[in-house]
PDB file of C-alpha atoms in Angstrom:
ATOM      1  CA  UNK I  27       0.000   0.000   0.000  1.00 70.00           C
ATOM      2  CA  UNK I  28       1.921   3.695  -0.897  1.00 71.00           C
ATOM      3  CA  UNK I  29       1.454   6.527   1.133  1.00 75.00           C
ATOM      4  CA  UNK I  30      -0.287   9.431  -0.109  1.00 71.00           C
ATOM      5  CA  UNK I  31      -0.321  12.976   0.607  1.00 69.00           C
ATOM      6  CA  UNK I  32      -3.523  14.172   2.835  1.00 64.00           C
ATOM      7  CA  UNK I  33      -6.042  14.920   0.773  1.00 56.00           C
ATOM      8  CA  UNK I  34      -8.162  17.883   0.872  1.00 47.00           C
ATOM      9  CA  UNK I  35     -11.060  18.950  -1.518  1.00 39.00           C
ATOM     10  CA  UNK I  36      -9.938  16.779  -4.221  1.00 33.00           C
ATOM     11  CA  UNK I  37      -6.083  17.966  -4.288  1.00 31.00           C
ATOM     12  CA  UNK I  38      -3.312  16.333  -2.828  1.00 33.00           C
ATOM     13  CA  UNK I  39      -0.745  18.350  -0.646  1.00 31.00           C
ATOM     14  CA  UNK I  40       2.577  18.504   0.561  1.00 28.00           C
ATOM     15  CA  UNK I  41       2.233  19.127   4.427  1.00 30.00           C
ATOM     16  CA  UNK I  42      -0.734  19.921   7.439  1.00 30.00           C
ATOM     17  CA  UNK I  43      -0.431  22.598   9.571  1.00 32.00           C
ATOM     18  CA  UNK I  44      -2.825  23.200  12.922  1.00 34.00           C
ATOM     19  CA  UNK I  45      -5.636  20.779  12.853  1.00 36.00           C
ATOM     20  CA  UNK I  46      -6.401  20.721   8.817  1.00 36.00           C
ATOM     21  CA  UNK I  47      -4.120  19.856   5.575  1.00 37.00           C
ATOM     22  CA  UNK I  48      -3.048  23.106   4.138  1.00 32.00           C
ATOM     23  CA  UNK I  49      -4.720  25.222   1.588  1.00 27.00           C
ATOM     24  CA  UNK I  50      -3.837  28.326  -0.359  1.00 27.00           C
ATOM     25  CA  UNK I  51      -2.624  31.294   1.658  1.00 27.00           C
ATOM     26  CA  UNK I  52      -5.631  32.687   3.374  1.00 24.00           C
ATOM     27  CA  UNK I  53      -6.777  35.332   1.943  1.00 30.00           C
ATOM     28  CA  UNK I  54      -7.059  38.203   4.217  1.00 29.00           C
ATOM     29  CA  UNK I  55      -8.990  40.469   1.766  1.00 33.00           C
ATOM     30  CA  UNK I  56     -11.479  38.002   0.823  1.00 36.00           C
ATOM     31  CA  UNK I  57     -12.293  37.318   4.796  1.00 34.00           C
ATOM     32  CA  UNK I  58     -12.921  41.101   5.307  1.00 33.00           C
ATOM     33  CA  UNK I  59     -15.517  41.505   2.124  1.00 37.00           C
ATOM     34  CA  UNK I  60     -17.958  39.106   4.104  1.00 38.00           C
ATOM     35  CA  UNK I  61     -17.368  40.940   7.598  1.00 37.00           C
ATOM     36  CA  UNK I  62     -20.841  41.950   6.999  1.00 36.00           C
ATOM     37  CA  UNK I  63     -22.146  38.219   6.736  1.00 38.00           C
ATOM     38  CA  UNK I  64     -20.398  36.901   9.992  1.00 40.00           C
ATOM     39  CA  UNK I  65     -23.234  38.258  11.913  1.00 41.00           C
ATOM     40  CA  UNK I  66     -24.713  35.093  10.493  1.00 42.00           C
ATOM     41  CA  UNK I  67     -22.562  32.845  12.881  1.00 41.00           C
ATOM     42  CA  UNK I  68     -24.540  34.122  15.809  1.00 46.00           C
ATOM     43  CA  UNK I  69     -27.587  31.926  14.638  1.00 59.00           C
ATOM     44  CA  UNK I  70     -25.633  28.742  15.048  1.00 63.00           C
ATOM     45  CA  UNK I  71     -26.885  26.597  17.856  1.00 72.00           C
ATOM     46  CA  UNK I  72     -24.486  24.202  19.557  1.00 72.00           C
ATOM     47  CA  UNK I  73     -26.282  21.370  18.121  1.00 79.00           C
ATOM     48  CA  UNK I  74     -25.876  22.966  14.702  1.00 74.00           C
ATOM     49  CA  UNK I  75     -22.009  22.996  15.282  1.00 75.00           C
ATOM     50  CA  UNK I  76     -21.874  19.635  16.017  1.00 79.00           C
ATOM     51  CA  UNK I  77     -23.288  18.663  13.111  1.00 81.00           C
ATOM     52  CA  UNK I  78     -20.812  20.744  10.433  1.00 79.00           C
ATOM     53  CA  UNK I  79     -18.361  19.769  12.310  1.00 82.00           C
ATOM     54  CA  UNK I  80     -19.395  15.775  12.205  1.00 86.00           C
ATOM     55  CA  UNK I  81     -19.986  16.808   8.445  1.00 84.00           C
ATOM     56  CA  UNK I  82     -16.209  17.928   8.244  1.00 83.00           C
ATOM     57  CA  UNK I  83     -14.436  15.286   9.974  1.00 87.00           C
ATOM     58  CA  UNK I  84     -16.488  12.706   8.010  1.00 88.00           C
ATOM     59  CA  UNK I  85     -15.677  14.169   4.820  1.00 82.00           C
ATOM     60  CA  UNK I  86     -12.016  14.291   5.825  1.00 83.00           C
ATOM     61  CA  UNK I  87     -12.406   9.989   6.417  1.00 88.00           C
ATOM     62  CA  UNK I  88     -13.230   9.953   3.539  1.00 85.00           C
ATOM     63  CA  UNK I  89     -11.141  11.891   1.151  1.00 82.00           C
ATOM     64  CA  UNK I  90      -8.274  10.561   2.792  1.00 87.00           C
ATOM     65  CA  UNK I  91      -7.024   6.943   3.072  1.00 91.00           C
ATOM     66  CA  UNK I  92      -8.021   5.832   6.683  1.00 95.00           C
ATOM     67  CA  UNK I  93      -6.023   2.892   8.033  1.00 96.00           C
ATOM     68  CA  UNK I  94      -8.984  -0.676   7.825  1.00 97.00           C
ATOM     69  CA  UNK I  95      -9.059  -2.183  11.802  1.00 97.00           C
ATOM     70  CA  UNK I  96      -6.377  -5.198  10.551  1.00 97.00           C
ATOM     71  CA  UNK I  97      -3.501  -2.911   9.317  1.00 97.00           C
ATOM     72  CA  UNK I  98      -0.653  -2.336  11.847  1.00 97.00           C
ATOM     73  CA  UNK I  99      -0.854   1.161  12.382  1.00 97.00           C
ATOM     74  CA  UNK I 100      -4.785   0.796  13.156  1.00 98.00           C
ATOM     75  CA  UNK I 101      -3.779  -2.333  15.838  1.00 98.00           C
ATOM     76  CA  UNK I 102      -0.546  -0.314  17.663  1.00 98.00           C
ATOM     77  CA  UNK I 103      -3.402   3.108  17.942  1.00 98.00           C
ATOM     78  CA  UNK I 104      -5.711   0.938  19.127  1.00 97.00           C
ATOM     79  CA  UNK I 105      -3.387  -0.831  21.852  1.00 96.00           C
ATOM     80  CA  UNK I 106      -1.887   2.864  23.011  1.00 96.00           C
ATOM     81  CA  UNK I 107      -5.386   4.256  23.525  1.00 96.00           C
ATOM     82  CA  UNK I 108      -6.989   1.542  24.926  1.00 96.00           C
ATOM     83  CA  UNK I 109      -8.654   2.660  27.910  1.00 95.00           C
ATOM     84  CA  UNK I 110      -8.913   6.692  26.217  1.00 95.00           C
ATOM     85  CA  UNK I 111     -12.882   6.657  25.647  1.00 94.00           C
ATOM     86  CA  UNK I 112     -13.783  10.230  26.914  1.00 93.00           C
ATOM     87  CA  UNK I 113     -12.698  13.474  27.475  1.00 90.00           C
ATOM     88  CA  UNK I 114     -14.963  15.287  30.361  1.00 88.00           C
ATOM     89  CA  UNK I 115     -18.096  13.931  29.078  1.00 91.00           C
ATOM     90  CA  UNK I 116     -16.782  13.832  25.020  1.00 91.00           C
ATOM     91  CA  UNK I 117     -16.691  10.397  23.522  1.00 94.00           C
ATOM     92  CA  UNK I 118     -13.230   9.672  21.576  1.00 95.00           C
ATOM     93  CA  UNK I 119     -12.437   7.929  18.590  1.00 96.00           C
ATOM     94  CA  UNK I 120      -9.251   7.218  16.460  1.00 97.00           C
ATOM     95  CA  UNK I 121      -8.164   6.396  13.423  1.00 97.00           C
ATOM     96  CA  UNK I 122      -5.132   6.492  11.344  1.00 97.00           C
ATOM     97  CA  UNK I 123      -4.424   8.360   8.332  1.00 94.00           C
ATOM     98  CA  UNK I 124      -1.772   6.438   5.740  1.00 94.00           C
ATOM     99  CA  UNK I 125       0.173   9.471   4.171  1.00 89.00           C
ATOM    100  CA  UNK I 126       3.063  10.757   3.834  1.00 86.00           C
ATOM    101  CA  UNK I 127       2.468  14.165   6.130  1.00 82.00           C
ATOM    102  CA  UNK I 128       3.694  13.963   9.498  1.00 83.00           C
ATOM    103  CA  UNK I 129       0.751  14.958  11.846  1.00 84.00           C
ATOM    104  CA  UNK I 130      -1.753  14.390  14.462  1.00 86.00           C
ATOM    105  CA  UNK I 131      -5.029  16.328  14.743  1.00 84.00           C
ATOM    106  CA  UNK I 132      -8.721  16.550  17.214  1.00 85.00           C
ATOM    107  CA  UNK I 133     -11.786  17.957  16.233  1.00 85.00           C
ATOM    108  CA  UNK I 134     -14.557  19.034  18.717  1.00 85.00           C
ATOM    109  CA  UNK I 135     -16.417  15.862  18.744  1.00 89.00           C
ATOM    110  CA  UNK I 136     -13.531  13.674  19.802  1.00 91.00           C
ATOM    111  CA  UNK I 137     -12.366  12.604  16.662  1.00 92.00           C
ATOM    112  CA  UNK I 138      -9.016  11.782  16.675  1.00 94.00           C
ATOM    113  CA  UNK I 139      -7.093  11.673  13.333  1.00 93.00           C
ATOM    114  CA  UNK I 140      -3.247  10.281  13.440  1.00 94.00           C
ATOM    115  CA  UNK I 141      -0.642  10.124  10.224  1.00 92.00           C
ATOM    116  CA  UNK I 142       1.188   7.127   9.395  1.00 94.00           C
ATOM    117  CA  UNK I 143       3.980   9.219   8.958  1.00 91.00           C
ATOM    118  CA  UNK I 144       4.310  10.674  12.627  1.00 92.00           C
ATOM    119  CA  UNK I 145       3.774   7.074  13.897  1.00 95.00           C
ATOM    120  CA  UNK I 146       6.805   5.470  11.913  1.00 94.00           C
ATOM    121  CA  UNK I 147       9.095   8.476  13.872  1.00 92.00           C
ATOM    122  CA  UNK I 148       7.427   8.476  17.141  1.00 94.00           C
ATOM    123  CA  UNK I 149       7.410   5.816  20.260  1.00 95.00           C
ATOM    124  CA  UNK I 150       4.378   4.794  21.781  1.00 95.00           C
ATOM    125  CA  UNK I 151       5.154   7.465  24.290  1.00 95.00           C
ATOM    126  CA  UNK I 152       6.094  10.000  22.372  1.00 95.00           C
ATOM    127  CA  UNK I 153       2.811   9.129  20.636  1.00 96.00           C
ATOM    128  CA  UNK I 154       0.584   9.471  23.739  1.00 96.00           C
ATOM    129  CA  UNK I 155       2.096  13.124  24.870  1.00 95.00           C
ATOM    130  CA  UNK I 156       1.094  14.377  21.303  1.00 93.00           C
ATOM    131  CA  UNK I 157      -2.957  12.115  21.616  1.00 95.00           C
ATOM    132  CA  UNK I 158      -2.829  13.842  25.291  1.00 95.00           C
ATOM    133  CA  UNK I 159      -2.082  16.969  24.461  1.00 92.00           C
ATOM    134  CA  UNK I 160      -4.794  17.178  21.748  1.00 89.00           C
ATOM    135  CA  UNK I 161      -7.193  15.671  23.793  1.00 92.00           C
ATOM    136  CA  UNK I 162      -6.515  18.745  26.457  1.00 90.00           C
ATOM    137  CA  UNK I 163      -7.620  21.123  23.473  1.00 86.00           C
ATOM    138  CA  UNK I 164     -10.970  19.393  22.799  1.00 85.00           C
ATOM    139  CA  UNK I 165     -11.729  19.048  26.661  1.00 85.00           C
ATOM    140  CA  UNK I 166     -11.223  22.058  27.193  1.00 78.00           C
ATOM    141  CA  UNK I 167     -13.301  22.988  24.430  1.00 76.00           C
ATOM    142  CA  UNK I 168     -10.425  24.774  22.661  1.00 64.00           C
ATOM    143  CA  UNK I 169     -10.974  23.080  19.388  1.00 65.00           C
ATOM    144  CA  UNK I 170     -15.123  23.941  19.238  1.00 70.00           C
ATOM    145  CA  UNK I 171     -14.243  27.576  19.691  1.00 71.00           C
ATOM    146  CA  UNK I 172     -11.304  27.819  17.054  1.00 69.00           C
ATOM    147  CA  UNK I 173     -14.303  25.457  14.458  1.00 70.00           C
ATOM    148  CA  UNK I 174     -17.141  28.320  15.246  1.00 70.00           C
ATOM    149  CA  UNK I 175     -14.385  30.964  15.129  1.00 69.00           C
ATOM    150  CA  UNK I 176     -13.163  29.608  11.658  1.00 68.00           C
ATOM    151  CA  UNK I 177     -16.776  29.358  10.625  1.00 67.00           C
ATOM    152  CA  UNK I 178     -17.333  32.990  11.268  1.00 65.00           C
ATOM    153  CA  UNK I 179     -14.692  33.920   9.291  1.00 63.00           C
ATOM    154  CA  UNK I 180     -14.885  31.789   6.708  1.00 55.00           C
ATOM    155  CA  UNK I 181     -17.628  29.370   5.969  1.00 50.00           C
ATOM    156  CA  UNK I 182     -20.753  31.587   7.099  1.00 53.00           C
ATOM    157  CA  UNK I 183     -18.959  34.772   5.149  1.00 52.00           C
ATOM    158  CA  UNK I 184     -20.090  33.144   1.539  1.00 50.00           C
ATOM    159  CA  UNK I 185     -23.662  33.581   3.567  1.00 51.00           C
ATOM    160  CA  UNK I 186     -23.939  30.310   5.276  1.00 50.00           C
ATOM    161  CA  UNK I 187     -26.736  29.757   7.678  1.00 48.00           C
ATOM    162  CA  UNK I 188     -29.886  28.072   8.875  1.00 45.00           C
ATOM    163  CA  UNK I 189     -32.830  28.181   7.224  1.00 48.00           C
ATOM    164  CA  UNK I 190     -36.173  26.610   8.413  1.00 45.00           C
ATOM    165  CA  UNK I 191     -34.255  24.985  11.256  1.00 44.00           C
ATOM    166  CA  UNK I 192     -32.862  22.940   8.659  1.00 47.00           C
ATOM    167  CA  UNK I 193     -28.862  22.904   8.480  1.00 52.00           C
ATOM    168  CA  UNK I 194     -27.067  24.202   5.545  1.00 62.00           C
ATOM    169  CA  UNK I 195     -24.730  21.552   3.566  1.00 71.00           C
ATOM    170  CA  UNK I 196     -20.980  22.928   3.364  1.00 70.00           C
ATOM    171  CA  UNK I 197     -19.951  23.349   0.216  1.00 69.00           C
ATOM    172  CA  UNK I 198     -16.712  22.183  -1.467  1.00 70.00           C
ATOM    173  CA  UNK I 199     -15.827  25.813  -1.939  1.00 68.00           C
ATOM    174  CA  UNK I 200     -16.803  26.069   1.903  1.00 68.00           C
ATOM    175  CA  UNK I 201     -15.057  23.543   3.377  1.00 68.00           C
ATOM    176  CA  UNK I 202     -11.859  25.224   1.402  1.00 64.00           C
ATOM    177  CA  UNK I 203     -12.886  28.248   3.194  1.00 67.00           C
ATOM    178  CA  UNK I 204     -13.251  26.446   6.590  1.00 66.00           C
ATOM    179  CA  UNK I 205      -9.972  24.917   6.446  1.00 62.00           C
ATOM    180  CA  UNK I 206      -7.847  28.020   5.649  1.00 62.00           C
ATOM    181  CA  UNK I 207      -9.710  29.692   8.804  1.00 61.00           C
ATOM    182  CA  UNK I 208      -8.467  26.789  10.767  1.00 62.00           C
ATOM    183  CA  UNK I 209      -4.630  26.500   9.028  1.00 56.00           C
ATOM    184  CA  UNK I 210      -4.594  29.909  10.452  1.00 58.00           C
ATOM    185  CA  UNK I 211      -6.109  29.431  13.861  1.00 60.00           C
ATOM    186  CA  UNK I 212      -3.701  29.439  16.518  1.00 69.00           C
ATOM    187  CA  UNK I 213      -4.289  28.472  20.156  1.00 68.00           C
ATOM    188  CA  UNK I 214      -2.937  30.771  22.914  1.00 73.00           C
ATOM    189  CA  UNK I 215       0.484  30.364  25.119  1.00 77.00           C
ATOM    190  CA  UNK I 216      -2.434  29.857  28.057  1.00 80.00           C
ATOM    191  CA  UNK I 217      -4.562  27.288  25.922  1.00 80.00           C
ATOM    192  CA  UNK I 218      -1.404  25.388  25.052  1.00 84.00           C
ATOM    193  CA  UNK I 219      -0.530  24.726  28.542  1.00 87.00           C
ATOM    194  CA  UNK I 220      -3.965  24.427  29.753  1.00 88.00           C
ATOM    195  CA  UNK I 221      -3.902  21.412  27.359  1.00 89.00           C
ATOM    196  CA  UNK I 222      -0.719  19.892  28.318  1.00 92.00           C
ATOM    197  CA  UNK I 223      -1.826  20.122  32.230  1.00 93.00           C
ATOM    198  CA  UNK I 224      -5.483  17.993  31.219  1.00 92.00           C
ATOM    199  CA  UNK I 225      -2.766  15.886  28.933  1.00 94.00           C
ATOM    200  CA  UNK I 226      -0.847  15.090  31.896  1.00 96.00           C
ATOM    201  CA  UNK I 227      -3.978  14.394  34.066  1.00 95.00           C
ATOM    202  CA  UNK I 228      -5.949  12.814  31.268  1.00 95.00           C
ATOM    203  CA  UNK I 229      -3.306   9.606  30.908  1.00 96.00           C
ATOM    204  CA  UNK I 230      -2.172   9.317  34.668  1.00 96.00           C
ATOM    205  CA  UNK I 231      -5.550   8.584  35.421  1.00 95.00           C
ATOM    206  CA  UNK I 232      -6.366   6.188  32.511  1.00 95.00           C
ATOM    207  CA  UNK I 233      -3.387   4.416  33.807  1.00 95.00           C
ATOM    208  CA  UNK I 234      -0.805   5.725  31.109  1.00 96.00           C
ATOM    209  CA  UNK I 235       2.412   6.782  32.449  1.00 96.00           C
ATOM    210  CA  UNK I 236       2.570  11.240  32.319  1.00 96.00           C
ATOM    211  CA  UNK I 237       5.957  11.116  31.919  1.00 97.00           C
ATOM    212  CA  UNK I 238       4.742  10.675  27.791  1.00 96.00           C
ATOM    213  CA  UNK I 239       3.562  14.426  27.823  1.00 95.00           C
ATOM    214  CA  UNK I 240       7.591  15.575  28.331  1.00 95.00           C
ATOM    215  CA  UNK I 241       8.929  12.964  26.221  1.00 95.00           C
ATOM    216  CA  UNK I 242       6.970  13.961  23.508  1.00 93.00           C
ATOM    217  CA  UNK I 243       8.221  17.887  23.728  1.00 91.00           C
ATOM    218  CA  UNK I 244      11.561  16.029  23.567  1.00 92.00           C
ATOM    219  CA  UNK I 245      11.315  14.719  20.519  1.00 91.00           C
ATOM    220  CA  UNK I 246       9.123  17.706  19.444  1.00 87.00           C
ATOM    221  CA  UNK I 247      12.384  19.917  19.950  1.00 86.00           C
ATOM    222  CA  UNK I 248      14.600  17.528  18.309  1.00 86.00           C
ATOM    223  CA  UNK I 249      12.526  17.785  15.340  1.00 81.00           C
ATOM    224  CA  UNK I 250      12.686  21.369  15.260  1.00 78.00           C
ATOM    225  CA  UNK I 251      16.167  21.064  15.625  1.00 79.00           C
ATOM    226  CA  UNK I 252      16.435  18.617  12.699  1.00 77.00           C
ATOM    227  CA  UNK I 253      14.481  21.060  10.407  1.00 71.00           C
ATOM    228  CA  UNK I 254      16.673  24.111  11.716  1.00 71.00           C
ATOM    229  CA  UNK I 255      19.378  21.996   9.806  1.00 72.00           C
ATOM    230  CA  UNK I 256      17.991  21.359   7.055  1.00 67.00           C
ATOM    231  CA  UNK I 257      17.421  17.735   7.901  1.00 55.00           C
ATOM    232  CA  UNK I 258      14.230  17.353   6.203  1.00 52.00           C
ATOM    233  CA  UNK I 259      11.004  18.684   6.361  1.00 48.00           C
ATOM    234  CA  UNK I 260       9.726  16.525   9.184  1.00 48.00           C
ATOM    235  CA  UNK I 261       8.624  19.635  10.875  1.00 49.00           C
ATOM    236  CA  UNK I 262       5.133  21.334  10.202  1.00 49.00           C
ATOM    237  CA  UNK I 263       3.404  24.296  11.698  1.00 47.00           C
ATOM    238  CA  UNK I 264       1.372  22.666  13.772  1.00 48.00           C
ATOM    239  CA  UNK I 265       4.719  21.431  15.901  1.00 50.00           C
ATOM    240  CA  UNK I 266       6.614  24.600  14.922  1.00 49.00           C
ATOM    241  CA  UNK I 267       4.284  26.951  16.837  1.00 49.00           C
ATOM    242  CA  UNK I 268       3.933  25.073  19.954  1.00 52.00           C
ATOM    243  CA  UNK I 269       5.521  27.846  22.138  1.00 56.00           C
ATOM    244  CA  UNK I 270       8.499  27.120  24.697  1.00 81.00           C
ATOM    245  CA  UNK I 271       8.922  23.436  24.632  1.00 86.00           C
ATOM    246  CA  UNK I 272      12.133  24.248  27.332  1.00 90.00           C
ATOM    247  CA  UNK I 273       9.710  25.340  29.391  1.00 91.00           C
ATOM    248  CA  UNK I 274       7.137  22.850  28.877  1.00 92.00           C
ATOM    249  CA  UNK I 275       9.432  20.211  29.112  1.00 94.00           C
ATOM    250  CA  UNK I 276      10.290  21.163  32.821  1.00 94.00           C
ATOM    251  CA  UNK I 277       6.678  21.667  33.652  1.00 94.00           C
ATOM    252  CA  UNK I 278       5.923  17.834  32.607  1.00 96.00           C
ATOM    253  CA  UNK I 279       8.927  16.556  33.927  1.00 96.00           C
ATOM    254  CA  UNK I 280       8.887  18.498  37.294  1.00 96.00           C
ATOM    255  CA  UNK I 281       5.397  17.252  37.913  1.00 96.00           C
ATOM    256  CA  UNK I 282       5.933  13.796  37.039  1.00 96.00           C
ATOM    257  CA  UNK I 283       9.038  13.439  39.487  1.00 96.00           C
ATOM    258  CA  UNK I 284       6.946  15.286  41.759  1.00 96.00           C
ATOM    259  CA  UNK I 285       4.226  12.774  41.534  1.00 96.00           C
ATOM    260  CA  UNK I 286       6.630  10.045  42.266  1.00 96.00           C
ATOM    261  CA  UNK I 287       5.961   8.483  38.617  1.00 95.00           C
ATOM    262  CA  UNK I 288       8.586   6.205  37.417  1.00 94.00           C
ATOM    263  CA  UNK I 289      10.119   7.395  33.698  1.00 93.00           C
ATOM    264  CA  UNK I 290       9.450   4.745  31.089  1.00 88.00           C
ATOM    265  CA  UNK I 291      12.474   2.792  30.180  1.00 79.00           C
ATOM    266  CA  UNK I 292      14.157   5.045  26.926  1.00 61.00           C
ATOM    267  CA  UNK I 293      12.170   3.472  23.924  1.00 59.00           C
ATOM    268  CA  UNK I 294      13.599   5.050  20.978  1.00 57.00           C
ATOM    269  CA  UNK I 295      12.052   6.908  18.033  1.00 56.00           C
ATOM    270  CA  UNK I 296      11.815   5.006  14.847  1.00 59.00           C
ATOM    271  CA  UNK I 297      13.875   7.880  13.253  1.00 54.00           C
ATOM    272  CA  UNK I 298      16.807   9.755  15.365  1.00 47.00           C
TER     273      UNK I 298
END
């Protein structure tokens, strides 16, 4: 089976930043022409949310080649989460995406998407610091406000809305919209650690060792480092932004030595 590039409205890309493949450059101008429209976004329920966004993340199964239950990325995600069924009251599921981009992503229902690629260069570990991490953003309801936020700005600009009570489909040409609003969203220094303190929590008490949250900044840095050096392009946005791993590497090991929490015996990356 080859690898493919993620796949997004029919066109096959080279990378994925934040939580979505990436698109054109957004479009600043375009945004501000339907500032006029966004008042639009105030209509949308909750329940109407969840419902574009279960239209987005099923159209993103299926555009993109989704691991079946027997491969052997599908069997090691299912083994590492096992036991990872809800986040504050939000049911999670996984699934793996065969391509070449090296990523992990959560939308606000609890679906949670991980690349082939960042599995073959990540330990199980390292793996779970990046799922708990993710997790923190759509407990703490991080990823439903950038969606509605992207929506406003993108999306409901080209007039989307409800009419009758019934839900407006997403067009292609929306959904191209919706994803440059989210390329571009970017979670604060305050959400970002927010999320790596529920991280922590989440796996220490589904019986997953913490210590994965700081091993997985670790090999976060070294990948910056690599791509710094021009040692290949390993490195996206979404990792690039994450703000002060130093620092957040001390918070998550501080607390886990604090906690009296054994560190997992060194299991190497695929690729150091």
């Amino acid at each position: 089976m080859e690898k493919c590039k993620v796949v997004v409205l029919g066109i096959c890309l080279s990378s994925f930043m934040t939580t979505v493949p990436v698109m054109a450059q957004f479009n600043l101008k375009k945004a501000v022409s339907g500032a006029a429209k966004m008042t639009k976004a105030i209509t949308v329920t909750d329940e109407q949310m969840a419902e574009y966004v279960k239209e987005y993340i099923d159209w993103m199964d299926k555009h993109n080649q989704v691991c079946p239950d027997d491969n052997e990325y599908s069997i090691r995600l299912k083994k590492l989460t096992e036991g990872l069924d809800d986040a504050d009251g939000i049911p999670l599921n996984f699934k793996v995406y065969y391509v070449t981009d090296v990523n992990a992503f959560a939308c606000a229902d609890g679906s949670v998407r991980v690349f082939s690629s960042l599995m073959d260069i990540m330990s199980d570990e390292e793996l779970l610091g990046v799922i708990g991490h993710e997790i923190g953003h759509v407990a703490h309801r991080d990823s439903k406000k950038g969606f509605r936020t992207a929506m406003m700005t993108s999306a409901l600009r080209d007039g989307l809305s409800s009419q009758g009570g019934k839900i407006t489909k997403l067009t292609d040409s929306q959904l191209g919209d919706l994803t440059e609003a989210l390329v571009n969203a970017k979670h604060s220094r305050t959400q970002e650690c927010d999320a790596d303190d529920y991280g922590y929590e989440f796996l220490k008490k589904a019986g997953k060792n913490p210590w994965s949250m700081a091993l997985s900044f670790k090999r976060l840095k070294e990948l910056q480092e690599q791509s710094a050096k021009g040692g290949g392009n390993k490195l996206n946005q979404l990792f690039s932004t994450h703000p002060d791993l130093d620092m957040r590497i001390k918070r998550m090991e501080e607390r886990a030595i604090n906690d009296g929490i054994e560190k997992p015996v060194d299991s190497p990356s695929k690729e150091k």
